[in-house]
Short mmCIF file of C-alpha atoms in Angstrom, two decimals:
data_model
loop_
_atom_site.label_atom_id
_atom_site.label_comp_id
_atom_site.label_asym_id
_atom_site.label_seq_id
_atom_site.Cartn_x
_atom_site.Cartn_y
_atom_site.Cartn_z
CA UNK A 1 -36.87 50.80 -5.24
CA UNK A 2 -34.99 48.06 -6.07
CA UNK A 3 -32.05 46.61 -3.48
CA UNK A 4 -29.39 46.38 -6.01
CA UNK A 5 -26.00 44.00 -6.04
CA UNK A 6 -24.25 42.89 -2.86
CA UNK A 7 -21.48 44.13 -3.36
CA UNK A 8 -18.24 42.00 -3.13
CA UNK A 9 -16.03 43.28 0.21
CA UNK A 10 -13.02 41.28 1.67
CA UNK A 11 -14.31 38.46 3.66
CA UNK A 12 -14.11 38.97 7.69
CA UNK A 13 -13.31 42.67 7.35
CA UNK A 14 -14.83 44.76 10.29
CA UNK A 15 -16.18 48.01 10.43
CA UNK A 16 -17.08 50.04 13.70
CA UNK A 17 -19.52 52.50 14.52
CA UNK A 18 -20.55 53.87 17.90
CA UNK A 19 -22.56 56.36 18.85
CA UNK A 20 -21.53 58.66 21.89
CA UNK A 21 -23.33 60.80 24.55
CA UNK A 22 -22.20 64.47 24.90
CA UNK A 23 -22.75 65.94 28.21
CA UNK A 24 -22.47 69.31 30.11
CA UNK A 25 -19.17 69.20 32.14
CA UNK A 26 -21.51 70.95 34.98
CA UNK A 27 -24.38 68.99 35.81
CA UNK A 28 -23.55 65.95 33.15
CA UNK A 29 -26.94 66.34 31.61
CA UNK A 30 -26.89 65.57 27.71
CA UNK A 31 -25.79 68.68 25.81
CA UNK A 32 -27.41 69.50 22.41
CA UNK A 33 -23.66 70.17 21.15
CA UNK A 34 -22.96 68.01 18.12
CA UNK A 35 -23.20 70.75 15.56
CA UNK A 36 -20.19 72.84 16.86
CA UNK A 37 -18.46 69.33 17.52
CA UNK A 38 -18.90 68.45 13.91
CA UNK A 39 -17.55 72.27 12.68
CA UNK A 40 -14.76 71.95 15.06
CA UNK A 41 -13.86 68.49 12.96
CA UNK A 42 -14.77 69.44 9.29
CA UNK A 43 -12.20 69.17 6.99
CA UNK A 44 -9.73 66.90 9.82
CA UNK A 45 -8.24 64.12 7.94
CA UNK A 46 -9.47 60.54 9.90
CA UNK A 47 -9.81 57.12 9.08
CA UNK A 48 -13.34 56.51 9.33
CA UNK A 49 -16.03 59.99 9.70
CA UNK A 50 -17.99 61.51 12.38
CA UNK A 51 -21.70 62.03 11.68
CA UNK A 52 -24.71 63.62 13.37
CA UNK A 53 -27.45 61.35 14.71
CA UNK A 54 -31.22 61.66 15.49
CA UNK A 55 -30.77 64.24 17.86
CA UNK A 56 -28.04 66.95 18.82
CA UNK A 57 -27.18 65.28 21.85
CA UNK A 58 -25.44 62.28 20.43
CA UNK A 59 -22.91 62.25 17.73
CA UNK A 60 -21.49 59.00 15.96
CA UNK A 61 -17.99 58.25 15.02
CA UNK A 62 -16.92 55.14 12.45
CA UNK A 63 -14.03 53.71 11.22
CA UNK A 64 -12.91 52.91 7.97
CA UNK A 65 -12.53 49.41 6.92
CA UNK A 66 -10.55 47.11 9.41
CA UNK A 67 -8.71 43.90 8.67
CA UNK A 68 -9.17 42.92 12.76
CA UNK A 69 -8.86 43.83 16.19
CA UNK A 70 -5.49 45.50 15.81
CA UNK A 71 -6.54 47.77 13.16
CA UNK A 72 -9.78 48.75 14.58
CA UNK A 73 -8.24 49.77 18.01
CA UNK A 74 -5.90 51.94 15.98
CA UNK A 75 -8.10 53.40 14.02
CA UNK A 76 -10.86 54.42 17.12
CA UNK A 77 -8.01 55.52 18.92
CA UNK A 78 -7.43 57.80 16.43
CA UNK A 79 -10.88 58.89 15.91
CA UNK A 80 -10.92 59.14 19.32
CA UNK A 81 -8.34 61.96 19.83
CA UNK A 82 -9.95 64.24 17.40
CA UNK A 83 -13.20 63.81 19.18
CA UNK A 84 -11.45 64.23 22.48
CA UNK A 85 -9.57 67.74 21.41
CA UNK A 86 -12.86 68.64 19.63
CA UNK A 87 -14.95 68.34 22.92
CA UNK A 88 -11.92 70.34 25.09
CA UNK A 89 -12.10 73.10 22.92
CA UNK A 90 -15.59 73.14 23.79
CA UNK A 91 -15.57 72.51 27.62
CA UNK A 92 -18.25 69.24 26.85
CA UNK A 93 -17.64 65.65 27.98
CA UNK A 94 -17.98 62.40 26.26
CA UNK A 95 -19.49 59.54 27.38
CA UNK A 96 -19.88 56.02 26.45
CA UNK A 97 -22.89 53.78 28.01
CA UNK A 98 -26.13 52.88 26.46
CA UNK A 99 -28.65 54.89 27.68
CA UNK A 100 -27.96 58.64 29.84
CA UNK A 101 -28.87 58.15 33.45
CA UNK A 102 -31.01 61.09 33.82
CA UNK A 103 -31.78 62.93 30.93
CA UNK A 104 -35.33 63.48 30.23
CA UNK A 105 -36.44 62.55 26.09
CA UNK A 106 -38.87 65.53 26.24
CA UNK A 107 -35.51 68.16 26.65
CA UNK A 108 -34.15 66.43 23.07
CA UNK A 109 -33.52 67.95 19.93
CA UNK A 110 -34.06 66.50 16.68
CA UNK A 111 -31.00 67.33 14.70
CA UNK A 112 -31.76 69.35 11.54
CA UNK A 113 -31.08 66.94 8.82
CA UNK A 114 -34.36 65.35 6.50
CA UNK A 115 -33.82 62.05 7.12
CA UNK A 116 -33.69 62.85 10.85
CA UNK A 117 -37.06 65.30 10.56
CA UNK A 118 -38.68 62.68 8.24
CA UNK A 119 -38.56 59.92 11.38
CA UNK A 120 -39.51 62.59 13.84
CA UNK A 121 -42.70 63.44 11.62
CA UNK A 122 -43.56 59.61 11.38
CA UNK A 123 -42.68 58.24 14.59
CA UNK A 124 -43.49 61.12 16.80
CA UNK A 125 -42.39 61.07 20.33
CA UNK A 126 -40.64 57.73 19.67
CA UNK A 127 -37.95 60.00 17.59
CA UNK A 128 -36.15 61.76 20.98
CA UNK A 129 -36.56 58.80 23.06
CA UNK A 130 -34.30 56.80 20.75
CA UNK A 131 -31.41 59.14 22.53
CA UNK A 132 -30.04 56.01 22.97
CA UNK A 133 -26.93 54.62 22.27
CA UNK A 134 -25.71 51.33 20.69
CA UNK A 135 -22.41 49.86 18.73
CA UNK A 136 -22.88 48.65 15.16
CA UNK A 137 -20.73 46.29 13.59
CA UNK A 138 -20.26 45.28 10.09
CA UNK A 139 -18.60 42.23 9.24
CA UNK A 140 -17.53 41.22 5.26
CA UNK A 141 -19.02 38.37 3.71
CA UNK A 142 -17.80 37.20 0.48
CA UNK A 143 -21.03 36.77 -1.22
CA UNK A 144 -24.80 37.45 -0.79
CA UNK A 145 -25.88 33.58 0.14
CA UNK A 146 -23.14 33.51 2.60
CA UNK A 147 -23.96 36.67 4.37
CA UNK A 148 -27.37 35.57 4.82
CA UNK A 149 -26.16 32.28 5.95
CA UNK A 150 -23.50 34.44 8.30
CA UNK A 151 -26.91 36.51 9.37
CA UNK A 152 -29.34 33.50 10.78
CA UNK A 153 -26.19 31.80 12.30
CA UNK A 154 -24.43 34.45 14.23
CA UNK A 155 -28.15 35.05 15.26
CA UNK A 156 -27.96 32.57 17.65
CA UNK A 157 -24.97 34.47 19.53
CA UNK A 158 -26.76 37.76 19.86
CA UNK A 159 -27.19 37.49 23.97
CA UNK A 160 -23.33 37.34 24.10
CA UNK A 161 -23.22 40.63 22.40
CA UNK A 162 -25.89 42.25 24.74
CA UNK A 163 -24.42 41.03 27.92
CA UNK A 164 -20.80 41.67 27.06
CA UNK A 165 -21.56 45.06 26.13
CA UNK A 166 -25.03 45.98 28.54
CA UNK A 167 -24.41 49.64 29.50
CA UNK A 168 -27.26 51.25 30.37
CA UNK A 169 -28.89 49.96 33.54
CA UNK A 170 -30.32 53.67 34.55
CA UNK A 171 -33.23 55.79 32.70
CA UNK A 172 -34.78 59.04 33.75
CA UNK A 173 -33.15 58.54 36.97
CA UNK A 174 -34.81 54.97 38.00
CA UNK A 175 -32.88 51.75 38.08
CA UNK A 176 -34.20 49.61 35.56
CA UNK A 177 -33.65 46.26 36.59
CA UNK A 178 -32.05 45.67 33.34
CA UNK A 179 -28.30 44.80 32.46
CA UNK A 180 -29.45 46.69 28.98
CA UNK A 181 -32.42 48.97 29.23
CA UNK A 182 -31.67 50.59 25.61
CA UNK A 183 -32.87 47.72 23.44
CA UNK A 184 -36.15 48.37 24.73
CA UNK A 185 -36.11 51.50 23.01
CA UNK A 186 -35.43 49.80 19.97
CA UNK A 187 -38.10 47.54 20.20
CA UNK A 188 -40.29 50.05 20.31
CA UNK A 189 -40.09 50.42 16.79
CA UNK A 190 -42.38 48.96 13.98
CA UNK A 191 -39.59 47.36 12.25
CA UNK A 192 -36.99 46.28 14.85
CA UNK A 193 -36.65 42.20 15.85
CA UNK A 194 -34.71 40.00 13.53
CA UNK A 195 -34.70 39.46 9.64
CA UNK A 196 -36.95 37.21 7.87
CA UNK A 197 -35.63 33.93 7.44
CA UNK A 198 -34.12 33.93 3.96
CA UNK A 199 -31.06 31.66 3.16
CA UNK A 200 -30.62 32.72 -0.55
CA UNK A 201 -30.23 36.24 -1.87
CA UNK A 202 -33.10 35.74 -4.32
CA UNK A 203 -35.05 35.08 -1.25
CA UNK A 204 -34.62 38.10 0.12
CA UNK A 205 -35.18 39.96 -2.62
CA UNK A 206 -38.38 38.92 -3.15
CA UNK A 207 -38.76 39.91 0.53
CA UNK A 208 -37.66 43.43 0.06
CA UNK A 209 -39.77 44.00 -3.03
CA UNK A 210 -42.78 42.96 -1.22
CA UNK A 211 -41.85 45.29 1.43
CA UNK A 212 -41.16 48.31 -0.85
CA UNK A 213 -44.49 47.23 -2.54
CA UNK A 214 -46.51 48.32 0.73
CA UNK A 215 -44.91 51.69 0.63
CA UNK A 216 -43.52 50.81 4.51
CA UNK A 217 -40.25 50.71 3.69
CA UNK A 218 -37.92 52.52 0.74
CA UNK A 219 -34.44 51.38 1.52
CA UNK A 220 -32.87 48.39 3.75
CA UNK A 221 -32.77 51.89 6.62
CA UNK A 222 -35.85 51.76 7.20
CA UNK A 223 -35.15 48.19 9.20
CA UNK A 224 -34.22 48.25 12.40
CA UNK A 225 -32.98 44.71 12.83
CA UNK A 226 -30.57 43.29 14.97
CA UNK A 227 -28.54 42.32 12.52
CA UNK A 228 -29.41 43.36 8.86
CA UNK A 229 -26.92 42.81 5.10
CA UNK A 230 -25.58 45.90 3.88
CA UNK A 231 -25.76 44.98 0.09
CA UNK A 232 -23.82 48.20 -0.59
CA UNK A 233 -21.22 47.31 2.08
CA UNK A 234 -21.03 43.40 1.49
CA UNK A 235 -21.47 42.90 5.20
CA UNK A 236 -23.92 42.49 7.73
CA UNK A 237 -24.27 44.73 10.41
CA UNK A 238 -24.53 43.51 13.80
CA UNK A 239 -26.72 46.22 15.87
CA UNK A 240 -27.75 44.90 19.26
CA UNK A 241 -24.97 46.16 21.39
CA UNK A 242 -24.97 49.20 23.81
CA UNK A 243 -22.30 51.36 23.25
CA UNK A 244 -19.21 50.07 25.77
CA UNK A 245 -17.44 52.67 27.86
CA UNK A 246 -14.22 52.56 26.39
CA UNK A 247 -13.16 51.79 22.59
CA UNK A 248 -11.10 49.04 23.92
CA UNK A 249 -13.76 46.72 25.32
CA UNK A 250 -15.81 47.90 21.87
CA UNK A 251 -12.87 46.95 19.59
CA UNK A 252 -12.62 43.65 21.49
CA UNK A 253 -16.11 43.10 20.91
CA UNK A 254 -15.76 43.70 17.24
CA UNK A 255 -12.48 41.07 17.06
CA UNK A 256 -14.98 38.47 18.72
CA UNK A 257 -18.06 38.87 16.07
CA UNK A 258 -14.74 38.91 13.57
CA UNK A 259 -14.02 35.39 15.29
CA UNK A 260 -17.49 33.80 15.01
CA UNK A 261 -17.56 35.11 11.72
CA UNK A 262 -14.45 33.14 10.53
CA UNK A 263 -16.26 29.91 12.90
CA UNK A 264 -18.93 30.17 10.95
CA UNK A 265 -17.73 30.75 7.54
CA UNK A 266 -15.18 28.21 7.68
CA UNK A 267 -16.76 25.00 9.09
CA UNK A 268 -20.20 25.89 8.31
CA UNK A 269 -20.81 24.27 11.88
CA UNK A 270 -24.99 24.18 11.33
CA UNK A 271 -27.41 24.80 8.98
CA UNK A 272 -29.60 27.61 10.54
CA UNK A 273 -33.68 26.47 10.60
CA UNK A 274 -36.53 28.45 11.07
CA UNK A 275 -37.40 27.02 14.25
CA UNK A 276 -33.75 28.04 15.78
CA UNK A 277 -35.52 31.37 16.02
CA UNK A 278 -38.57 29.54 19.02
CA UNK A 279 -36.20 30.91 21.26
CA UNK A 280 -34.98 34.05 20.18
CA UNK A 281 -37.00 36.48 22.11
CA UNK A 282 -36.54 34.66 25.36
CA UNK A 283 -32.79 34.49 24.91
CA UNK A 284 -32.87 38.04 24.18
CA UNK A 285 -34.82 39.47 27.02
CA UNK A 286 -32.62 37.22 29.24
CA UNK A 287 -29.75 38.73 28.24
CA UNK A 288 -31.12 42.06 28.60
CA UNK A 289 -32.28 41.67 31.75
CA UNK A 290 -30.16 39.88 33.52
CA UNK A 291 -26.62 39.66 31.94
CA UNK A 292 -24.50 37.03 31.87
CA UNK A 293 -26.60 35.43 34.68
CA UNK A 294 -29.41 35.07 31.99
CA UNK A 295 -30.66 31.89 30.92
CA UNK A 296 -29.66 30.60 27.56
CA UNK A 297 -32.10 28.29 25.73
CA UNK A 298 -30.14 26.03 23.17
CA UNK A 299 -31.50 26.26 19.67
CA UNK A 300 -30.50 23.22 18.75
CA UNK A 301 -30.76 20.98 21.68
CA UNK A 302 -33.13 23.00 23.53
CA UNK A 303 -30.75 22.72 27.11
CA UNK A 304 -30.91 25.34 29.40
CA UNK A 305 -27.84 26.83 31.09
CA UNK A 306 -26.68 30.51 32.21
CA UNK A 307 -25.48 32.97 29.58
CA UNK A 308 -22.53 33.08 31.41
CA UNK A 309 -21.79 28.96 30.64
CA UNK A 310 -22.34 29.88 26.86
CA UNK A 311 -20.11 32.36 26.33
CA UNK A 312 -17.15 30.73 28.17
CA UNK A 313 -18.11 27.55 25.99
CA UNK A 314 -18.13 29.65 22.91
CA UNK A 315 -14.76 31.24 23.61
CA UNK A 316 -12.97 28.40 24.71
CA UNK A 317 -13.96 27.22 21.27
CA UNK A 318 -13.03 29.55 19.06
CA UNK A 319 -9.19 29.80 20.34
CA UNK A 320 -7.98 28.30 16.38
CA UNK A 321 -10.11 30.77 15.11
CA UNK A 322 -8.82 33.61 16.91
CA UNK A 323 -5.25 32.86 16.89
CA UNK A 324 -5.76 32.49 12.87
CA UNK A 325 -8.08 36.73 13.32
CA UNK A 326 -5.43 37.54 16.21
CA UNK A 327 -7.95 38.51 18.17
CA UNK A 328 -6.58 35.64 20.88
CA UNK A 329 -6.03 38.45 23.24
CA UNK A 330 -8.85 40.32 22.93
CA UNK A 331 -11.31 37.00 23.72
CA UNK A 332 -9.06 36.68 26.89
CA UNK A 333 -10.00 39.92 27.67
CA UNK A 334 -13.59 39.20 27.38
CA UNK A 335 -13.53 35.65 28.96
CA UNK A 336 -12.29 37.50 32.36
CA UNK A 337 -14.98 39.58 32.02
CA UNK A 338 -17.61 37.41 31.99
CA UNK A 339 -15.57 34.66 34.46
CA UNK A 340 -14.18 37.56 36.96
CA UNK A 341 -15.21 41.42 36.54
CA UNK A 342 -18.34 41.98 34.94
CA UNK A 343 -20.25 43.85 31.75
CA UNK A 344 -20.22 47.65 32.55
CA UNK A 345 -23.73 47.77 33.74
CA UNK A 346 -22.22 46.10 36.63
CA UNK A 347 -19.63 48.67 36.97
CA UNK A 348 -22.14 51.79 36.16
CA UNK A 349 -24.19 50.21 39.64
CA UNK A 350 -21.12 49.76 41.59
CA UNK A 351 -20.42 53.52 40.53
CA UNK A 352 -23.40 54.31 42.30
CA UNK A 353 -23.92 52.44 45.04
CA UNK A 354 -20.47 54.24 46.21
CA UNK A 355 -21.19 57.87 44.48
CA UNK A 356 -25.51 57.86 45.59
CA UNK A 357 -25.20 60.65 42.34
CA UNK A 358 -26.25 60.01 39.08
CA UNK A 359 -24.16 63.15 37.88
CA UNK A 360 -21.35 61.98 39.21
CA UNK A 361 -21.66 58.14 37.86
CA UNK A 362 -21.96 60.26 34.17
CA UNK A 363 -18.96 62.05 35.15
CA UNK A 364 -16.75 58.86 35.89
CA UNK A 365 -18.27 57.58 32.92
CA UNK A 366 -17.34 60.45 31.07
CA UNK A 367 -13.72 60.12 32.10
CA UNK A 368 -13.33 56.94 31.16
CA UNK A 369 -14.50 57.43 27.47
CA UNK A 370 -11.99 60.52 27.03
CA UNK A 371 -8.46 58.88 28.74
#
């Protein structure tokens, strides 16, 4: 199968997708309910679409195309409200966060769509543990060779994006010991890690044909990167982050991906190398582990210094940029978070420490999602 054009979208547009836990309003144990969610919306006029995912406990909701931070608020607000009134009429919560607290994978059900059965049949088991859920973001890129170049350089940001948005500190009951246990999940899978390193589009066609020449893999779905281009799109699609707990911290974390984006775009501030990537997995894990008190390995210089010292470095940085993406107020937002309050794993163990009740930690969570 061949990968076809990249198709030309307006540079720095955002797109955002998240994918949501439904839960019984009883004992806030995942429901199997998105069927009757998505009959209760069919035919409801939105600006993005609601879909099913892997199994009928989850449900994912995305906007149309966004020109920033603004827009994309507006539009999952929107969203939002018909998912809200949807999940009244059917006395079932909704819940951000990127793992559920307590449900067990073995209770799951695959949702009755072939792509869906296909990945249950091949992965096995694998399939109903991936109830997990993450925020995707898609960001425009003018050109193939510059959304590759967008790829390996935003690449180097992607602890930021786990430890602003780490959400899922609790599975099957245990405290993890992670600030975002989810990815783990992820990795799990055969093709999940980063992309090959590929600055030109000819590149990575050659890549992909090589890949579809194996038989592993039939369409650029079948990778689960953490970020991967969207040829049909004209983005790439940033995929690392947990789901937030309300579509305000997840729209602000779209406006700052927006940001680098424009960073990066405009004063092409590196050329991205191979061996940027030495570091990759340990920056990762750190991030997922320990949050914004990670440590962050410089690709570049190879200095070590707390997650927490990058990103204020990073935002302080970009203010042109975001003034230019007005986004300014949405990186303040996220600068206090990671100077003064905290990611929401923080707040999901606070939660608890108070509640000692997993149900009702689900249930707060819960709450905040719907107001």
């Amino acid at each position: 199968m061949s990968l076809g054009p990249f198709t030309k979208s307006g540079a720095l547009s955002i797109g955002v997708e998240l994918e949501l836990q439904i839960v019984n309003r009883h004992n806030y144990d995942l429901m199997p309910c998105a069927p009757d969610l998505l009959r209760l919306l069919q035919g409801r006029k939105l600006p993005g679409v609601v879909t099913p995912e892997m199994t009928e406990s989850m449900i994912e909701l995305a906007t149309g195309i966004c020109t920033g931070y603004d827009d994309a608020l507006a539009q999952l607000t929107e969203i939002q409200g018909a998912l809200v009134e949807a999940a009244n009429k059917l006395d079932v919560g909704l819940a951000g966060g990127g793992t559920h607290p307590f449900q067990h994978w073995a209770q799951q059900r695959i949702f009755d769509k072939p792509r869906f059965l296909q990945l249950s049949e091949l992965y096995g088991y694998l399939s109903k543990q991936f109830t997990v859920f993450g925020q995707h973001v898609h960001l425009g890129c003018p050109d193939a060779d510059t959304a590759l170049y967008t790829l390996h350089c935003i690449s180097r940001f992607i602890p930021h994006f786990i430890a602003l948005s780490a959400s899922s500190p609790y599975v099957q009951g245990e405290d993890t010991g992670f600030h975002s246990a989810r990815l783990n999940s992820v990795f799990a899978f055969p093709l999940s890690g980063r992309a090959p390193f590929a600055l030109s589009w000819e590149d990575f066609e050659r890549y992909f044909d090589k890949m579809t020449a194996t038989g592993v893999v039939k369409s650029m779905k079948d990778f689960y990167w953490d970020i991967r281009p969207k040829p049909e799109y004209g983005t790439i699609e940033v995929r690392v982050m947990d789901t937030p707990l309300t579509i305000t911290k997840a729209a602000r974390i779209a406006a700052y991906i927006q940001t680098l984006g424009a960073y990066i775009q405009r004063e092409r501030p590196f050329e991205p190398q191979e061996d940027d990537y030495l570091v990759y997995t340990f920056n990762r894990f750190q991030a997922c582990r320990f949050g914004f008190d990670g440590t962050f390995v410089d690709p570049a210089t190879r200095e070590h210094r707390t997650l927490r010292e990058d990103l204020i470095r990073t935002l302080v940085r970009l203010e042109g940029h975001a003034a230019d993406c007005k986004s300014d107020v949405a990186l303040r937002e996220l600068l206090a978070d990671v100077s003064v309050r905290g990611n929401d794993a923080e707040w999901i163990r606070k939660v608890f420490v108070r509640e000692h009740h997993l149900p009702e930690v689900v249930r707060q969570q819960a709450g905040r999602w719907m107001d």
